[in-house]
mmCIF file of C-alpha atoms in Angstrom:
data_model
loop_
_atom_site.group_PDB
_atom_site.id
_atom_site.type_symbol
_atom_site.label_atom_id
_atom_site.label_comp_id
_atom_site.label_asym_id
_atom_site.label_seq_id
_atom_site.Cartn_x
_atom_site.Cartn_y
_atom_site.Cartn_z
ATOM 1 C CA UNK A 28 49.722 97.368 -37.928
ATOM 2 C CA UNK A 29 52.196 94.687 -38.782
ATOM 3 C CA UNK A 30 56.164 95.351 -37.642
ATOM 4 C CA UNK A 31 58.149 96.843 -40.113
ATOM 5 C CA UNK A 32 61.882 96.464 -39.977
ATOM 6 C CA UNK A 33 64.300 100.088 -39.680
ATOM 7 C CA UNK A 34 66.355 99.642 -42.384
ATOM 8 C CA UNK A 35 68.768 102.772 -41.875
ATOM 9 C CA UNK A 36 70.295 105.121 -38.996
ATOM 10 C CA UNK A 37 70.591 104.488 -35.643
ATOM 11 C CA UNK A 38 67.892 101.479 -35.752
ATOM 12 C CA UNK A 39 69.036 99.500 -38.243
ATOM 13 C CA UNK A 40 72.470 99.463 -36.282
ATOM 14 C CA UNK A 41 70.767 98.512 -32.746
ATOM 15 C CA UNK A 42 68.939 95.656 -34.940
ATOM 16 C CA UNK A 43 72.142 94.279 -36.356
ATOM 17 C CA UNK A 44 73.927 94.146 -32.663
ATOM 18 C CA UNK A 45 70.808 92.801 -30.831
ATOM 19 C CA UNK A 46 71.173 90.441 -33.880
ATOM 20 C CA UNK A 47 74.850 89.240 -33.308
ATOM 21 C CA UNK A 48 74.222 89.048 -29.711
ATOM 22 C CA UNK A 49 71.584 86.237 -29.752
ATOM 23 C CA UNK A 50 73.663 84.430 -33.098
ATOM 24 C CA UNK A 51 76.463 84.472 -30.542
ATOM 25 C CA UNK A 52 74.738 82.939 -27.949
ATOM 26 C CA UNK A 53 72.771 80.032 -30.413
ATOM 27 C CA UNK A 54 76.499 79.529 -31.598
ATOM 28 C CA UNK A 55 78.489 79.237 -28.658
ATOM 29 C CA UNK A 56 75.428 77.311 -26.044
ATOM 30 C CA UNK A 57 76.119 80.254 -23.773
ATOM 31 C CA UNK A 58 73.140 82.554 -23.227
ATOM 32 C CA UNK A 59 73.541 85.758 -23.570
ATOM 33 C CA UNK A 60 72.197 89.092 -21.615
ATOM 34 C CA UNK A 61 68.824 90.298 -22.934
ATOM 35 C CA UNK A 62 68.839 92.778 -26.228
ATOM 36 C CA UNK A 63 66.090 95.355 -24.569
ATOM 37 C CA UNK A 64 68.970 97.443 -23.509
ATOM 38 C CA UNK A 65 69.241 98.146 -27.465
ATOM 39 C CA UNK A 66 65.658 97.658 -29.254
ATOM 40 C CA UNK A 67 63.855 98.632 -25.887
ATOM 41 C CA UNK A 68 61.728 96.282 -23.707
ATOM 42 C CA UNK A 69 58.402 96.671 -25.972
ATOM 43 C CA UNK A 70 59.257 98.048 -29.134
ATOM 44 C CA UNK A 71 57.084 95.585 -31.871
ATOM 45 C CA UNK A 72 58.828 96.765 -35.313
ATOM 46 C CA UNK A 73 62.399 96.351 -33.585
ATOM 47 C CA UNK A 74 62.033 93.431 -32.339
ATOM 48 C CA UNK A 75 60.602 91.770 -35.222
ATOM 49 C CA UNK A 76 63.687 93.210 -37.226
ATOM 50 C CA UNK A 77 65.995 91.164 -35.433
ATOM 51 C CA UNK A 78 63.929 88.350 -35.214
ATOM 52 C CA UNK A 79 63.525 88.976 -39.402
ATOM 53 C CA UNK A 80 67.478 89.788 -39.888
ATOM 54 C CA UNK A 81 68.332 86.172 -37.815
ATOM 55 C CA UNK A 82 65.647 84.292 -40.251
ATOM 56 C CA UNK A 83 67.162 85.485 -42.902
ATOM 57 C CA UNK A 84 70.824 84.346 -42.002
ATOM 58 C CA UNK A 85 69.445 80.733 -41.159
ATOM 59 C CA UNK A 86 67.732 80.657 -44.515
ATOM 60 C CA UNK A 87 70.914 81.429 -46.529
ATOM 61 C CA UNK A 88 72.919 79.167 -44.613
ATOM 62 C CA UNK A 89 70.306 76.317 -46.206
ATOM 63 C CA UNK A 90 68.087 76.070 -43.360
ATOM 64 C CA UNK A 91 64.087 75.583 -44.632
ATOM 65 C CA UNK A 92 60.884 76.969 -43.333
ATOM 66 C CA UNK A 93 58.251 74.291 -42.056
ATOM 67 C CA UNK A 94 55.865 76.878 -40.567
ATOM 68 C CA UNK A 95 55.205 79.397 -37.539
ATOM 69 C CA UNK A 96 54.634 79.197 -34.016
ATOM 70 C CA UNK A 97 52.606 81.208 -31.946
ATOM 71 C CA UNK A 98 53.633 82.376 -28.711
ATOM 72 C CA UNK A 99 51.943 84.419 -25.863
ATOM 73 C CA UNK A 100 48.351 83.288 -26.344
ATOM 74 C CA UNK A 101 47.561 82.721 -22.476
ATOM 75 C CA UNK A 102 46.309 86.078 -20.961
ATOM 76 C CA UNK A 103 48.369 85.727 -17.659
ATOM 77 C CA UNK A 104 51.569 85.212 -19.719
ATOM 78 C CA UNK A 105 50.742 88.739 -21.521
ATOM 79 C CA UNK A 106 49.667 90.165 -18.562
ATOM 80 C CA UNK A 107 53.217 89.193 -17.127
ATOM 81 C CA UNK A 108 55.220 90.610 -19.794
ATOM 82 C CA UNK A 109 52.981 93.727 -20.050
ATOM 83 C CA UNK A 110 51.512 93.133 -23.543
ATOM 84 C CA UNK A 111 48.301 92.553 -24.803
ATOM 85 C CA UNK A 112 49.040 90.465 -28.022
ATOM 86 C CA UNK A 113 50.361 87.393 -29.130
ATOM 87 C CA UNK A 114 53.650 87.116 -31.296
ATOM 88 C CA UNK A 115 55.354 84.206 -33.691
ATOM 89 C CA UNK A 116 58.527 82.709 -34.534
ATOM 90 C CA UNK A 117 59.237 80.665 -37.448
ATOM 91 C CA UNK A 118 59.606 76.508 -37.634
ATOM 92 C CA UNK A 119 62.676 75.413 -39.359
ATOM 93 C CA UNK A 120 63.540 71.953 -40.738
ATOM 94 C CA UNK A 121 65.754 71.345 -37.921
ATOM 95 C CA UNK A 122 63.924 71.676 -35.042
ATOM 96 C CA UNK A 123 61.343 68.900 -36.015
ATOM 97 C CA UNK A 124 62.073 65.716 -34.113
ATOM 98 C CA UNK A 125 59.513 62.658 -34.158
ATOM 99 C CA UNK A 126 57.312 61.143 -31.496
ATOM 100 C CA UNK A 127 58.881 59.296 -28.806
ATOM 101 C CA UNK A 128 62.629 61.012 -29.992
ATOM 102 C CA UNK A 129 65.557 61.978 -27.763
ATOM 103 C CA UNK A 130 66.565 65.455 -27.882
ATOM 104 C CA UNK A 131 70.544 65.685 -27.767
ATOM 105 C CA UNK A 132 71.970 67.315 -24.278
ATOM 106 C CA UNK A 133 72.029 71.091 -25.327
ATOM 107 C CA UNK A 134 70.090 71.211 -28.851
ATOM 108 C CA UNK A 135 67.834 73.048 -27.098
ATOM 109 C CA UNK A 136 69.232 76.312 -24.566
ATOM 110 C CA UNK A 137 67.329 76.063 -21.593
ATOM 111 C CA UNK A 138 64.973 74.332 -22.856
ATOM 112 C CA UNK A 139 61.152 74.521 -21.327
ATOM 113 C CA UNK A 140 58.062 72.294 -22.670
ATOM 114 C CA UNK A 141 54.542 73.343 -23.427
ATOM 115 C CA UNK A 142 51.758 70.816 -24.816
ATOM 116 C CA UNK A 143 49.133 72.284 -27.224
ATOM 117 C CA UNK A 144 47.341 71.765 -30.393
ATOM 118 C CA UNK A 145 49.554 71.646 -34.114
ATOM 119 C CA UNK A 146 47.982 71.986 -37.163
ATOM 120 C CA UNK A 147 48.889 71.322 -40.375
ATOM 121 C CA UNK A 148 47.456 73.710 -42.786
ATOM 122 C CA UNK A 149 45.714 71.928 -46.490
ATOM 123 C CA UNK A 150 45.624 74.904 -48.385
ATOM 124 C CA UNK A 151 47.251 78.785 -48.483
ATOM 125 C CA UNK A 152 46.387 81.445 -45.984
ATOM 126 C CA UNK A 153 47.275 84.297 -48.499
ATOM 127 C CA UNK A 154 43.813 85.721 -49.822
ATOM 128 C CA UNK A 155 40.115 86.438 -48.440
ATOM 129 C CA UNK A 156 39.145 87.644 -44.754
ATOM 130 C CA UNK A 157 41.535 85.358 -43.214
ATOM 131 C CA UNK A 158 38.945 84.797 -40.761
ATOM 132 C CA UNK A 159 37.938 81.818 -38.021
ATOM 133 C CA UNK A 160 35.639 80.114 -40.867
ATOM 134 C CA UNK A 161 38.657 80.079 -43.879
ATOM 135 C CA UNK A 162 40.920 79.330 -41.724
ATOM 136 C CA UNK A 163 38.931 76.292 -40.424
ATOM 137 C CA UNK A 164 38.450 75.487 -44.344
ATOM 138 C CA UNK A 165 42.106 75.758 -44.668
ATOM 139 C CA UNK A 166 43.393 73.285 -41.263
ATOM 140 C CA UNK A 167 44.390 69.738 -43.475
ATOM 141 C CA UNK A 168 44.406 68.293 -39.786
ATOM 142 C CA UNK A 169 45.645 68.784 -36.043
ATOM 143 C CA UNK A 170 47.772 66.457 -34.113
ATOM 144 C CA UNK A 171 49.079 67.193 -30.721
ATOM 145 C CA UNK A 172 52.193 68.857 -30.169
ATOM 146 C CA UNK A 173 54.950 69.232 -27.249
ATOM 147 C CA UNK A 174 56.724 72.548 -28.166
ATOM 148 C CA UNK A 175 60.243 72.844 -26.548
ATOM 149 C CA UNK A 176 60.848 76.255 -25.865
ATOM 150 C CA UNK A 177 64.414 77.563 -25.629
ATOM 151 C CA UNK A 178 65.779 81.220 -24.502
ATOM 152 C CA UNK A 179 69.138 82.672 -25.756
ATOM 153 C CA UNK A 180 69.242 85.103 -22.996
ATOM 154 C CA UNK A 181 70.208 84.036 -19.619
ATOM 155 C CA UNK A 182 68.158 83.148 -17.063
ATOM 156 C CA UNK A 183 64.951 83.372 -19.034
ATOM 157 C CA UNK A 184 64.676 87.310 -18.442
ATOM 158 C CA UNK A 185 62.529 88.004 -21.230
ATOM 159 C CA UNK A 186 60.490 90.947 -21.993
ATOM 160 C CA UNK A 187 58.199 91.122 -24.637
ATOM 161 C CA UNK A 188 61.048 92.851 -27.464
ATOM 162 C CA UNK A 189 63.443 90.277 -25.818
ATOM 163 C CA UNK A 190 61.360 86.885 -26.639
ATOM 164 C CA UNK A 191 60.021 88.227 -30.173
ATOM 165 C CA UNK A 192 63.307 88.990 -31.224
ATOM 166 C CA UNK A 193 64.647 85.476 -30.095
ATOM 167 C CA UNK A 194 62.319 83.952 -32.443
ATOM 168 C CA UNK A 195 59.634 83.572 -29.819
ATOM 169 C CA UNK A 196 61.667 81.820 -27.752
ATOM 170 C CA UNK A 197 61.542 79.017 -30.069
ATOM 171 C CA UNK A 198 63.764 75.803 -29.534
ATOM 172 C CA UNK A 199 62.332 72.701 -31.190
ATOM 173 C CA UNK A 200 59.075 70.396 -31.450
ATOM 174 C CA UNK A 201 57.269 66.979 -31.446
ATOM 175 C CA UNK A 202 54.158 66.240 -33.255
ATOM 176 C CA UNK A 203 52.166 63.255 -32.627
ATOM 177 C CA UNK A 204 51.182 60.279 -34.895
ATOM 178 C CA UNK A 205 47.466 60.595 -34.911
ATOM 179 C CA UNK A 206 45.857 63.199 -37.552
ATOM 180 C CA UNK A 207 42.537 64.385 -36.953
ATOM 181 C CA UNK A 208 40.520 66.517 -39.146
ATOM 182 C CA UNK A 209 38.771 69.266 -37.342
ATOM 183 C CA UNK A 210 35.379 68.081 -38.713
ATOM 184 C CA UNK A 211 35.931 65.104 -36.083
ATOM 185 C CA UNK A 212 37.638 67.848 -33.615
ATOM 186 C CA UNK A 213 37.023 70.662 -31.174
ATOM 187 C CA UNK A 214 40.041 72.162 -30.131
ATOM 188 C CA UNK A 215 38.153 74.296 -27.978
ATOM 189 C CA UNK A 216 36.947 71.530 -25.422
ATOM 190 C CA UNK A 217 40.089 69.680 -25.813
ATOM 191 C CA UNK A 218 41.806 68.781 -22.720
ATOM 192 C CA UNK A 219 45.164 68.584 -22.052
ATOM 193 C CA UNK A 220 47.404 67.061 -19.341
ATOM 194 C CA UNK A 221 51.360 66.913 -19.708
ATOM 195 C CA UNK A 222 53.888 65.019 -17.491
ATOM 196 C CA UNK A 223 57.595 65.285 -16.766
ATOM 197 C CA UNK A 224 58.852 61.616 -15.218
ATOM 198 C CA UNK A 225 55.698 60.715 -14.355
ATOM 199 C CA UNK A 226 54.125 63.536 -12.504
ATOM 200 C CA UNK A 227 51.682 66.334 -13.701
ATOM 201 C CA UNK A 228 52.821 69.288 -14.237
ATOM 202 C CA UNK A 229 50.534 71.128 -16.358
ATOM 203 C CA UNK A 230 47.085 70.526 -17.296
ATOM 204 C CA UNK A 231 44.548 72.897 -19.336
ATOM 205 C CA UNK A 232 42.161 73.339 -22.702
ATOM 206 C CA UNK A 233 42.299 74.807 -25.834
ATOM 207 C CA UNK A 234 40.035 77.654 -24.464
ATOM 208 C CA UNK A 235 43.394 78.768 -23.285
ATOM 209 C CA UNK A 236 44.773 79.595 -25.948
ATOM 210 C CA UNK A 237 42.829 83.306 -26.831
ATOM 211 C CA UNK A 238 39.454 81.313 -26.356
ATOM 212 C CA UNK A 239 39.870 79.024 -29.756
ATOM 213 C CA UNK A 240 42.963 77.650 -31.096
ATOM 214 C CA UNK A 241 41.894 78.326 -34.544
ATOM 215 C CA UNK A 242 41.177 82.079 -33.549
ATOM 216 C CA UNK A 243 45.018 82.237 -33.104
ATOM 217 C CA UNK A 244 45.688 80.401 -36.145
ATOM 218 C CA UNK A 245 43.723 83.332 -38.300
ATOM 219 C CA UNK A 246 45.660 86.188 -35.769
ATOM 220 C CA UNK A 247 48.529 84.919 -37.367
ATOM 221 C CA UNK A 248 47.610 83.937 -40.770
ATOM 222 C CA UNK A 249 46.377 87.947 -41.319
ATOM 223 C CA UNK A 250 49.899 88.971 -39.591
ATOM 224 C CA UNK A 251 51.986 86.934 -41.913
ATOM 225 C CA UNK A 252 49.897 87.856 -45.048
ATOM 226 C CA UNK A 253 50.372 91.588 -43.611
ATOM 227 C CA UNK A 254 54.278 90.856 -43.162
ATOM 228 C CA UNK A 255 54.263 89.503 -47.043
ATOM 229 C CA UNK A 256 54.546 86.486 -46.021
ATOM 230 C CA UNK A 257 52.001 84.311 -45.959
ATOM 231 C CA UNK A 258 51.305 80.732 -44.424
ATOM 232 C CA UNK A 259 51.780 78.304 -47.229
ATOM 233 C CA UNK A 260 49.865 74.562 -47.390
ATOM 234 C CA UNK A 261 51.732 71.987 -45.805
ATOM 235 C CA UNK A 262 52.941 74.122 -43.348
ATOM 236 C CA UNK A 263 53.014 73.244 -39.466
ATOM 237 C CA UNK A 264 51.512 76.021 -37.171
ATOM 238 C CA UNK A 265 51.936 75.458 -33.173
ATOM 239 C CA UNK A 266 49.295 77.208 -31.899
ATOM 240 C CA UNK A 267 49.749 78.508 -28.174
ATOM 241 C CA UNK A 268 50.032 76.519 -24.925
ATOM 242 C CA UNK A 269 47.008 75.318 -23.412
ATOM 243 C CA UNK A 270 48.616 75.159 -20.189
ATOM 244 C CA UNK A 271 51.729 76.579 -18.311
ATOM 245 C CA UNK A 272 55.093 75.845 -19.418
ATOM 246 C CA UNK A 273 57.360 73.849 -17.565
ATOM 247 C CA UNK A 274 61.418 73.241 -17.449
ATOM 248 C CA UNK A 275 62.749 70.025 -17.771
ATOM 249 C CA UNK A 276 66.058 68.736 -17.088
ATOM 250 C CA UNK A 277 68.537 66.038 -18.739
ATOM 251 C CA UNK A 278 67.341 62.599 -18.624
ATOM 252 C CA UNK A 279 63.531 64.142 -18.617
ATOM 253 C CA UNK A 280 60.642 62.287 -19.998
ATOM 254 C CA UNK A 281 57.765 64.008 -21.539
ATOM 255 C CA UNK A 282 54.411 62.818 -21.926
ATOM 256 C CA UNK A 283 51.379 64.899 -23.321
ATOM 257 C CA UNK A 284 47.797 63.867 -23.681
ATOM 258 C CA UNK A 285 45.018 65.897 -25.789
ATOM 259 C CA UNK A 286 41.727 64.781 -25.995
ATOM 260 C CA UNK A 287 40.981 63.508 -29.240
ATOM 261 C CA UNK A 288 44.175 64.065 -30.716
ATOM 262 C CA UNK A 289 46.076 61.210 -28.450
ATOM 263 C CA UNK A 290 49.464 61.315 -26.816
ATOM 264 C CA UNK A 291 52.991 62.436 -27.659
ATOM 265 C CA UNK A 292 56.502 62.314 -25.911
ATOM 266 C CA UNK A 293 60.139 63.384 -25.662
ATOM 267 C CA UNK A 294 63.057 62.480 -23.973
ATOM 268 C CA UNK A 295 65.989 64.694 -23.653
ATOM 269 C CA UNK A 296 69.751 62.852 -22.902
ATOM 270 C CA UNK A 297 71.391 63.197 -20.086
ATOM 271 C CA UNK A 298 73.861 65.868 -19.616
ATOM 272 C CA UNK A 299 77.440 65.014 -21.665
ATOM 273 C CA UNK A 300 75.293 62.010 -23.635
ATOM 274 C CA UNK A 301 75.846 61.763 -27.576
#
């Protein structure tokens, strides 16, 4: 069943201050103390309520949405958290930055890298089974993709209702230059290996990501058409980590390598830098 959002009483009011808690803490750099102490550590529809009730402020102050990312698609992650599913946060405009950028000293809080597969969708997700073979149909092309991850609440302590309603923990992203079609692709065999300054630190393939990449594409393409909200063409859809996530620390340099899809990188400025 997908989340639905309290929108009276008693929840509705825990939503709005879990809400202001993590605006405070994207506002201000300062991370904040996790919001389970008022949606709960695993409660789905009220954490997607704040997670909702923050999009919704970011889109009215003229921010756009580019597409979704999908979060928790590595079984030992879920089975670290306690959960059994995946959930998504939503792209925006802003946190786009091109292969081989810098990333500004604190854009992103805390920030943490992950390589995996990005694709960028050719057509609507809105109708039909929504299954492995439409969305396959539906992929324009995939590119490789460092996601950097970013927590409002201190010290990472996430639980499940804590990183959904932080957007997923999302912070920002870097897609790479070459686009393949996935008729020239398998994101299942793909093989990744990331570095930070040099040295591997993660390493994996897309059967990491719940088996098939594209299998977590259609989990979320039925959960957003579900939500009423449905992924759009042209839209950008990070599809899990095929590997473990690492931190990284001013003056960092990212590389990422997927089979087929090629490389990408990202520096981040040292701390203080403009």
């Amino acid at each position: 069943m997908p989340p639905n959002q309290p929108t009276s009483g008693a929840g509705a009011g825990l939503v709005l201050a879990a809400a202001a808690r993590l605006r405070e803490a994207a506002v201000t750099g300062t991370p904040a103390a996790p919001v389970r102490d008022l949606i709960g550590r695993d409660d789905v529809d009220m954490a997607y309520a704040v997670q909702r009730c923050l999009t919704a402020e970011r889109i009215a102050a003229g921010a756009r949405v580019v597409g979704r990312k999908i979060g928790l698609t590595s079984t030992a992650v879920q089975r670290q958290l306690g959960v059994d599913r995946p959930d998504f946060g939503v792209l925006f405009d802003d946190m786009a930055y091109p292969d081989g950028a810098c990333v500004p000293a604190g854009a992103v809080l805390q920030p943490r890298v992950e390589a995996e597969i990005a694709f960028v969708l050719g057509a609507d997700l809105a109708e039909g089974p929504l299954d492995d073979a439409q969305v396959r149909d539906a992929i324009g092309h995939a590119v490789a993709a460092i996601e950097i991850c970013g927590s409002r609440v201190a010290g990472w302590d996430i639980s499940f209702a804590d990183t959904v309603a932080d957007n997923a923990s999302a912070g920002a992203y870097v897609l790479g230059g070459r686009r393949v079609p996935l008729a020239g692709f398998d994101p299942v065999t793909a093989g990744m290996t990331m570095t930070v300054d040099g040295e591997t630190v993660s390493t994996g393939t897309g059967a990491a990501c719940l088996g098939d990449p594209v299998a977590a594409v259609a989990w979320l393409a039925r959960t957003a058409r579900d939500l009423g909200d449905p992924l759009r063409a042209g839209q950008v859809v990070l599809s899990g980590a095929l590997g473990p996530m690492r931190p990284v620390t001013p003056g960092a340099a990212v590389h990422a390598t997927v089979t087929g899809l090629g490389t990408v990188s990202v520096t981040f400025s040292a701390k203080g830098a403009r």
